[in-house]
């Protein structure tokens, strides 16, 4: 399935009239001209030129396109595209499978025999024949596939003839049942990759023009996959991709590689010497490191590694729990924190019942990081946290759970700080971009003037989103 890389059409010349001020665009009342994917002129009373597309911002806030500094694109798309069988009857399950809009595989999870009995390809073909379909059993150990999915994955080819996980009838045909065959599905990653159209359009609707994919298992294969999804127009945002050591440094169109992602898991901490060596190797390759730290111990381990290796633009992902002492250590080491205030919204009620008062004061700190001069950026961690950047910003400002209970309000940011922390550069997340001449034309026009937006961040969206001069959301006047 090799595809010639398509040459993207050149960006259009654009003129934005009446852009409203924002913390990152301070010259309100002046029009903004974009050419060749860059902001080329900001001045009063610019007249549209022949062939130039015009957008009237009607004094709504103009901001740099947002950048989500930590999310997992494929997992987020798979999660939102999967049908959850929990609580469904046979009729409602069949109805939702038939209604699935995806052009890729239809994927359903949590199937149990109490819904419609044991499944096989014949049953599934009666439900959905025209698209590949696979359902995962609630134990996670079994998959049921229809004939299209079986053909798509080549399960009846010679290559898989002796695979023990593929159940076969006496004639050698696959029955549609796979047992413990995740490696088989993993080997078909590209074919099973979820469709990113909906997620990417949703992000564009929030004004997001760039993301950092922080999945620790990203390799060259995922890089190629996302690059092809960009060139087909399915994925609209710039991507910085972190990954494992097998991900080679590269750049292709709108995607480039970033940090080495290392996962620290308190329950199963990897060998410290090995981790230290991995950081040394990354630094020797001029590659930064991003370390996943959600507990106090994980953070302490990260600090001891970085104390030994030195810091070269490295990041701590989540920094979910920080003691007073860790704030000063982090500042001294010069690490950047990339955190997710959306968890306060999504999980705040649970934290309030499960954690002590001290633990809550140390949770998802924001203001104390700013006060300690620790570079800070915000992000969603979708699909594990809410993908909406404006909800994340709201949560960083009001520190409220979804039922309205406050968690350590002293950690709140101002609206302006929250926006800046969502507009950082891909390779310097705590350095906010500005709307200025010479900057990339990655821009969002919000649905209201900034003074209105800041009063209700959670309801904010973009009316127009532009990536490198290309309209990726909204329309021209
Ligand atoms: Zn994550």
Coordinates of C-alpha atoms and ligand atoms in Angstrom, one line a residue:
X1 CA 0.0 0.0 0.0
X2 CA 2.8 2.4 -0.8
X3 CA 1.5 5.9 -1.5
X4 CA 3.4 8.7 -3.2
X5 CA 3.7 11.5 -0.7
X6 CA 1.4 14.2 -1.9
X7 CA 2.6 17.7 -2.3
X8 CA 0.3 19.9 -0.1
X9 CA -1.3 22.8 -1.9
X10 CA 0.4 26.1 -1.2
X11 CA -1.2 28.1 1.7
X12 CA -3.6 30.8 0.6
X13 CA -2.9 34.5 1.1
X14 CA -5.2 35.6 3.9
X15 CA -6.3 38.8 5.4
X16 CA -7.9 38.8 8.9
X17 CA -9.9 42.0 9.5
X18 CA -10.9 43.3 12.9
X19 CA -9.1 40.8 15.1
X20 CA -9.8 41.3 18.8
X21 CA -6.9 41.6 21.3
X22 CA -5.8 38.7 23.4
X23 CA -2.9 38.2 25.8
X24 CA -0.8 36.9 22.9
X25 CA -2.0 39.4 20.3
X26 CA -1.7 42.9 21.7
X27 CA -2.2 45.1 18.7
X28 CA -5.9 45.0 18.4
X29 CA -7.6 47.0 15.8
X30 CA -4.9 46.2 13.3
X31 CA -5.4 43.7 10.5
X32 CA -3.3 40.6 10.0
X33 CA -2.0 39.5 6.7
X34 CA -0.7 35.9 6.1
X35 CA 1.3 34.7 3.1
X36 CA 3.2 31.5 2.4
X37 CA 2.1 30.2 5.8
X38 CA 3.5 33.1 7.8
X39 CA 2.2 36.3 9.3
X40 CA 3.7 38.9 7.0
X41 CA 2.0 42.2 8.0
X42 CA 0.1 43.6 11.0
X43 CA -1.1 47.1 10.3
X44 CA -4.2 49.4 10.4
X45 CA -6.6 49.5 7.5
X46 CA -5.1 46.8 5.3
X47 CA -7.0 46.5 2.0
X48 CA -7.7 43.1 0.6
X49 CA -5.6 42.3 -2.5
X50 CA -6.8 40.5 -5.5
X51 CA -7.0 36.8 -4.9
X52 CA -6.6 37.2 -1.1
X53 CA -9.2 35.4 1.1
X54 CA -10.7 37.6 3.8
X55 CA -11.9 36.6 7.3
X56 CA -13.7 39.2 9.4
X57 CA -12.9 38.4 13.0
X58 CA -15.6 40.8 14.2
X59 CA -13.4 41.8 17.2
X60 CA -13.3 38.2 18.5
X61 CA -10.0 37.3 20.2
X62 CA -7.1 36.3 17.9
X63 CA -4.7 33.9 19.5
X64 CA -1.8 31.7 18.3
X65 CA -3.1 28.2 17.5
X66 CA -3.2 26.1 20.7
X67 CA -0.7 23.3 21.2
X68 CA -1.6 20.3 23.3
X69 CA 1.7 19.4 24.8
X70 CA 0.8 15.9 25.9
X71 CA -1.7 13.5 24.3
X72 CA -2.0 10.2 22.6
X73 CA -3.6 10.6 19.2
X74 CA -4.1 6.9 18.2
X75 CA -5.3 5.9 21.7
X76 CA -7.6 8.9 21.9
X77 CA -9.1 8.2 18.5
X78 CA -9.5 4.5 19.2
X79 CA -11.1 5.2 22.6
X80 CA -13.7 7.6 21.1
X81 CA -14.3 5.3 18.1
X82 CA -14.8 2.1 20.1
X83 CA -18.4 1.1 20.9
X84 CA -18.8 0.0 24.5
X85 CA -21.0 -3.0 24.7
X86 CA -21.6 -2.6 28.5
X87 CA -25.3 -2.3 29.3
X88 CA -26.4 -3.0 25.7
X89 CA -29.0 -5.5 24.5
X90 CA -28.6 -7.5 21.3
X91 CA -30.8 -5.0 19.5
X92 CA -29.1 -1.8 20.7
X93 CA -25.6 -3.3 20.1
X94 CA -26.5 -4.2 16.5
X95 CA -28.0 -0.8 16.0
X96 CA -24.8 1.0 17.2
X97 CA -22.6 -1.2 15.1
X98 CA -24.6 -0.5 12.0
X99 CA -24.6 3.2 12.8
X100 CA -20.8 3.4 13.3
X101 CA -19.5 6.1 10.9
X102 CA -15.9 5.1 10.8
X103 CA -14.3 4.3 7.4
X104 CA -11.8 2.0 9.1
X105 CA -12.4 -1.0 11.3
X106 CA -15.5 -0.9 13.5
X107 CA -14.2 -1.8 17.0
X108 CA -16.3 -2.7 20.0
X109 CA -15.1 -3.6 23.5
X110 CA -16.6 -5.3 26.6
X111 CA -18.7 -7.9 24.8
X112 CA -20.2 -10.5 27.1
X113 CA -22.2 -13.6 26.0
X114 CA -25.2 -12.3 28.1
X115 CA -25.8 -9.8 25.3
X116 CA -26.2 -12.1 22.3
X117 CA -24.6 -15.4 23.1
X118 CA -21.4 -16.8 21.6
X119 CA -20.2 -15.0 18.5
X120 CA -18.5 -16.2 15.3
X121 CA -18.0 -14.8 11.8
X122 CA -21.4 -16.0 10.5
X123 CA -23.3 -14.2 13.2
X124 CA -21.2 -11.0 12.8
X125 CA -21.6 -11.1 9.0
X126 CA -25.4 -11.0 9.5
X127 CA -24.9 -7.9 11.7
X128 CA -22.4 -6.0 9.6
X129 CA -21.1 -7.4 6.3
X130 CA -19.8 -4.4 4.4
X131 CA -17.2 -3.1 6.8
X132 CA -14.5 -4.9 8.9
X133 CA -15.8 -5.4 12.4
X134 CA -14.1 -6.7 15.5
X135 CA -15.4 -7.1 19.1
X136 CA -13.3 -7.6 22.1
X137 CA -14.6 -9.9 24.9
X138 CA -14.9 -8.3 28.3
X139 CA -12.0 -10.4 29.6
X140 CA -9.8 -8.8 27.0
X141 CA -8.5 -12.2 25.9
X142 CA -10.7 -13.0 23.0
X143 CA -11.7 -11.1 19.8
X144 CA -14.6 -11.9 17.4
X145 CA -14.2 -10.9 13.8
X146 CA -16.5 -10.8 10.8
X147 CA -15.4 -12.0 7.3
X148 CA -14.3 -8.6 6.2
X149 CA -12.0 -8.2 9.2
X150 CA -10.6 -11.8 8.7
X151 CA -9.8 -11.0 5.0
X152 CA -8.4 -7.6 5.9
X153 CA -6.0 -9.1 8.4
X154 CA -5.1 -12.0 6.1
X155 CA -5.9 -14.6 8.8
X156 CA -6.6 -17.3 6.2
X157 CA -3.3 -16.7 4.4
X158 CA -0.4 -19.2 4.5
X159 CA 1.5 -16.8 6.7
X160 CA -0.8 -17.4 9.6
X161 CA -1.6 -21.1 8.9
X162 CA 0.0 -22.4 12.1
X163 CA -1.0 -19.5 14.4
X164 CA -2.6 -21.2 17.5
X165 CA -4.7 -18.2 18.4
X166 CA -6.8 -18.4 15.3
X167 CA -9.7 -20.9 15.8
X168 CA -10.5 -22.9 12.7
X169 CA -13.3 -25.2 11.6
X170 CA -12.6 -28.7 10.3
X171 CA -12.1 -27.3 6.8
X172 CA -9.4 -24.9 8.0
X173 CA -11.5 -21.7 7.7
X174 CA -11.1 -19.1 10.5
X175 CA -14.3 -19.1 12.7
X176 CA -13.8 -15.5 13.5
X177 CA -12.6 -16.2 17.1
X178 CA -9.1 -15.1 18.1
X179 CA -7.7 -16.2 21.5
X180 CA -4.8 -14.2 23.1
X181 CA -3.8 -13.0 19.7
X182 CA -3.0 -9.4 20.5
X183 CA 0.4 -9.8 18.9
X184 CA -1.4 -10.7 15.6
X185 CA -3.5 -7.5 15.9
X186 CA -0.4 -5.4 16.9
X187 CA 1.4 -6.7 13.8
X188 CA -1.4 -5.2 11.7
X189 CA -1.1 -1.8 13.4
X190 CA -1.3 0.3 10.3
X191 CA -4.4 -1.5 9.0
X192 CA -6.1 -1.4 12.3
X193 CA -5.2 2.2 13.0
X194 CA -8.2 4.3 14.0
X195 CA -9.5 7.0 11.8
X196 CA -8.3 10.4 13.2
X197 CA -10.8 12.5 11.2
X198 CA -13.2 13.2 14.0
X199 CA -10.6 13.8 16.7
X200 CA -8.5 16.0 14.5
X201 CA -11.6 18.1 13.5
X202 CA -12.6 18.3 17.2
X203 CA -9.2 19.7 18.1
X204 CA -9.3 22.1 15.2
X205 CA -12.7 23.3 16.5
X206 CA -11.0 24.2 19.8
X207 CA -8.3 26.1 17.9
X208 CA -5.6 23.5 18.3
X209 CA -3.0 23.7 15.5
X210 CA -0.4 21.4 17.0
X211 CA 0.0 18.5 19.3
X212 CA 2.8 16.5 21.0
X213 CA 2.1 12.8 20.9
X214 CA 3.8 11.4 24.0
X215 CA 3.2 7.7 23.6
X216 CA 6.3 5.8 24.9
X217 CA 6.0 3.0 22.4
X218 CA 6.0 5.3 19.3
X219 CA 8.5 4.0 16.8
X220 CA 9.3 4.8 13.1
X221 CA 6.1 2.8 12.2
X222 CA 3.8 5.2 14.1
X223 CA 5.7 8.1 12.6
X224 CA 5.0 6.9 9.1
X225 CA 1.4 6.2 10.0
X226 CA 0.8 9.7 11.3
X227 CA 2.7 11.3 8.4
X228 CA 0.5 9.4 5.9
X229 CA -2.6 10.5 7.9
X230 CA -1.4 14.1 7.5
X231 CA -0.8 13.9 3.8
X232 CA -4.2 12.3 3.2
X233 CA -5.8 15.2 5.1
X234 CA -7.1 13.1 7.9
X235 CA -4.8 14.7 10.5
X236 CA -4.8 18.5 10.4
X237 CA -2.4 19.4 13.2
X238 CA 1.4 19.7 13.4
X239 CA 2.7 16.8 15.3
X240 CA 5.8 16.5 17.5
X241 CA 6.2 12.8 18.2
X242 CA 8.0 11.5 21.3
X243 CA 8.9 7.8 21.4
X244 CA 11.2 5.0 22.3
X245 CA 14.9 4.6 21.3
X246 CA 14.0 3.0 18.0
X247 CA 12.3 6.2 16.8
X248 CA 14.8 7.8 14.6
X249 CA 15.2 11.6 14.5
X250 CA 13.3 12.8 11.4
X251 CA 11.0 15.4 10.0
X252 CA 8.5 15.0 7.2
X253 CA 5.9 17.7 6.2
X254 CA 4.1 18.6 9.4
X255 CA 5.5 15.9 11.7
X256 CA 8.8 15.7 13.5
X257 CA 10.3 13.6 16.2
X258 CA 10.9 14.9 19.7
X259 CA 12.0 13.6 23.1
X260 CA 12.8 10.1 24.3
X261 CA 9.8 9.1 26.4
X262 CA 10.6 7.1 29.6
X263 CA 8.0 5.6 31.7
X264 CA 8.6 5.4 35.4
X265 CA 6.2 3.1 37.2
X266 CA 6.7 3.0 40.9
X267 CA 5.4 -0.6 41.1
X268 CA 7.9 -1.8 38.6
X269 CA 10.8 0.7 38.4
X270 CA 13.2 -0.1 35.7
X271 CA 16.9 -0.5 36.5
X272 CA 18.3 2.9 37.4
X273 CA 21.6 2.4 35.7
X274 CA 19.8 1.5 32.5
X275 CA 17.6 4.5 32.7
X276 CA 20.6 6.8 33.3
X277 CA 22.4 5.3 30.3
X278 CA 19.3 5.9 28.2
X279 CA 19.2 9.5 29.2
X280 CA 23.0 9.9 28.4
X281 CA 22.5 8.3 25.0
X282 CA 19.6 10.6 24.2
X283 CA 21.6 13.7 25.3
X284 CA 24.5 12.6 23.2
X285 CA 22.1 12.5 20.2
X286 CA 20.9 16.0 21.1
X287 CA 17.6 14.5 22.1
X288 CA 15.7 15.6 25.2
X289 CA 14.0 13.2 27.5
X290 CA 10.5 13.3 28.9
X291 CA 9.9 11.3 32.0
X292 CA 6.4 10.2 33.1
X293 CA 6.1 10.9 36.9
X294 CA 2.8 10.7 38.7
X295 CA 3.9 9.8 42.2
X296 CA 6.3 11.3 44.7
X297 CA 8.7 8.4 44.4
X298 CA 8.7 8.5 40.6
X299 CA 9.6 12.2 40.7
X300 CA 12.4 11.5 43.2
X301 CA 13.8 8.8 40.9
X302 CA 13.6 11.2 37.9
X303 CA 15.5 13.9 39.9
X304 CA 18.2 11.5 40.9
X305 CA 18.7 10.4 37.3
X306 CA 18.8 14.0 36.0
X307 CA 21.1 15.0 38.8
X308 CA 23.5 12.5 37.4
X309 CA 23.1 13.2 33.7
X310 CA 22.4 17.0 33.7
X311 CA 19.4 18.5 32.0
X312 CA 19.2 19.3 28.3
X313 CA 15.7 20.7 27.7
X314 CA 14.1 17.7 29.5
X315 CA 10.6 17.5 30.7
X316 CA 8.6 15.9 33.6
X317 CA 5.2 14.7 32.3
X318 CA 2.3 15.0 34.7
X319 CA 4.2 16.0 37.8
X320 CA 1.0 15.0 39.5
X321 CA 2.3 15.2 43.1
X322 CA 4.9 17.7 44.2
X323 CA 6.1 18.4 47.7
X324 CA 7.6 21.8 48.7
X325 CA 11.0 20.2 48.6
X326 CA 10.5 18.9 45.1
X327 CA 9.6 22.4 43.8
X328 CA 13.0 23.8 44.7
X329 CA 14.8 20.6 43.4
X330 CA 13.0 20.9 40.1
X331 CA 13.9 24.5 39.7
X332 CA 17.5 23.8 40.4
X333 CA 17.6 21.0 37.9
X334 CA 16.0 23.2 35.3
X335 CA 13.3 20.8 34.2
X336 CA 10.0 21.8 32.5
X337 CA 6.7 20.5 33.9
X338 CA 4.0 19.5 31.4
X339 CA 0.9 18.8 33.4
X340 CA -2.9 18.3 33.1
X341 CA -5.3 20.4 35.2
X342 CA -8.2 18.6 33.5
X343 CA -7.7 15.8 36.0
X344 CA -8.8 18.1 38.7
X345 CA -12.1 18.5 36.8
X346 CA -12.4 14.8 35.8
X347 CA -11.2 13.1 38.9
X348 CA -11.5 15.8 41.6
X349 CA -14.4 14.2 43.4
X350 CA -12.5 10.9 43.7
X351 CA -9.3 12.6 44.9
X352 CA -11.3 14.4 47.6
X353 CA -12.7 11.2 49.0
X354 CA -9.5 9.1 48.6
X355 CA -6.6 11.5 49.4
X356 CA -5.5 13.3 52.6
X357 CA -5.6 17.1 52.9
X358 CA -1.8 17.2 52.4
X359 CA -1.9 15.0 49.4
X360 CA -4.5 17.2 47.8
X361 CA -2.4 20.4 48.4
X362 CA 0.4 18.6 46.5
X363 CA -1.8 17.5 43.6
X364 CA -1.5 19.0 40.1
X365 CA 0.2 22.2 41.3
X366 CA 0.3 25.1 39.0
X367 CA 0.7 28.4 40.8
X368 CA 3.5 27.2 43.0
X369 CA 5.4 26.1 39.9
X370 CA 5.0 29.5 38.3
X371 CA 6.1 31.2 41.6
X372 CA 9.1 28.8 41.8
X373 CA 10.1 29.8 38.2
X374 CA 9.6 26.3 36.9
X375 CA 8.8 26.3 33.2
X376 CA 5.2 25.1 32.9
X377 CA 3.0 23.9 30.0
X378 CA -0.6 22.5 30.0
X379 CA -2.0 19.6 28.1
X380 CA -4.9 17.1 28.1
X381 CA -3.3 13.6 28.2
X382 CA -6.3 12.5 26.1
X383 CA -7.8 9.9 26.1
X384 CA -7.0 9.6 29.8
X385 CA -8.0 13.2 30.5
X386 CA -10.5 15.5 28.8
X387 CA -9.3 16.5 25.4
X388 CA -10.9 20.0 25.5
X389 CA -8.1 22.6 26.0
X390 CA -10.6 25.2 27.2
X391 CA -11.9 22.8 29.9
X392 CA -8.3 22.2 31.0
X393 CA -7.7 25.9 31.1
X394 CA -10.9 26.5 33.1
X395 CA -9.9 23.8 35.5
X396 CA -6.5 25.5 36.0
X397 CA -8.3 28.7 36.8
X398 CA -11.1 27.5 39.1
X399 CA -9.6 24.3 40.4
X400 CA -13.1 22.7 40.5
X401 CA -14.2 19.1 40.1
X402 CA -16.9 18.3 37.7
X403 CA -19.5 18.6 40.5
X404 CA -18.1 22.0 41.5
X405 CA -15.9 21.1 44.5
X406 CA -12.7 23.1 44.8
X407 CA -9.2 21.5 45.2
X408 CA -6.4 23.7 46.6
X409 CA -7.5 27.0 45.0
X410 CA -4.1 28.5 45.9
X411 CA -2.8 26.6 42.9
X412 CA -5.0 28.5 40.5
X413 CA -3.6 30.3 37.4
X414 CA -5.0 33.4 35.9
X415 CA -6.8 33.0 32.6
X416 CA -3.9 34.7 30.8
X417 CA -1.3 32.3 32.3
X418 CA -3.5 29.4 31.4
X419 CA -3.8 30.5 27.8
X420 CA 0.0 31.1 27.5
X421 CA 0.7 27.6 28.9
X422 CA -1.4 26.2 26.1
X423 CA 0.3 28.2 23.4
X424 CA 3.9 27.1 23.9
X425 CA 6.3 26.2 21.2
X426 CA 6.4 22.5 20.3
X427 CA 10.1 22.3 21.3
X428 CA 9.9 24.8 24.2
X429 CA 6.5 24.2 25.7
X430 CA 6.8 26.8 28.4
X431 CA 7.7 29.6 25.9
X432 CA 4.4 31.0 24.6
X433 CA 4.1 32.0 20.9
X434 CA 2.8 35.4 19.9
X435 CA 0.8 36.6 16.9
X436 CA 3.5 38.7 15.3
X437 CA 5.1 39.4 12.0
X438 CA 7.4 36.5 11.0
X439 CA 5.6 33.9 13.1
X440 CA 4.0 30.9 11.5
X441 CA 0.4 31.5 10.5
X442 CA -0.9 29.1 13.1
X443 CA -3.9 31.0 14.4
X444 CA -7.3 30.7 16.0
X445 CA -10.1 33.3 16.1
X446 CA -12.2 32.5 19.2
X447 CA -16.0 32.7 19.4
X448 CA -15.9 36.0 21.5
X449 CA -13.7 38.9 22.6
X450 CA -11.1 38.0 25.2
X451 CA -12.9 39.8 28.0
X452 CA -15.9 37.5 27.4
X453 CA -13.8 34.4 26.9
X454 CA -11.9 34.8 30.1
X455 CA -15.2 34.8 32.1
X456 CA -16.1 31.4 30.8
X457 CA -13.2 29.5 29.4
X458 CA -15.0 26.1 29.4
X459 CA -17.5 27.3 26.8
X460 CA -14.9 28.7 24.4
X461 CA -14.2 27.3 20.9
X462 CA -12.7 28.7 17.7
X463 CA -14.8 30.1 14.9
X464 CA -11.8 29.9 12.6
X465 CA -8.5 27.9 12.9
X466 CA -5.6 28.3 10.5
X467 CA -2.5 26.0 10.3
X468 CA 0.4 27.5 8.4
X469 CA -2.0 29.6 6.4
X470 CA -4.4 26.7 5.6
X471 CA -7.9 26.9 6.9
X472 CA -8.5 23.8 9.0
X473 CA -11.7 24.9 10.7
X474 CA -14.4 27.5 9.9
X475 CA -14.9 29.3 6.6
X476 CA -13.9 32.4 4.6
X477 CA -16.3 35.4 4.4
Ligands
LIG1 ZN1 0.1 10.4 28.7

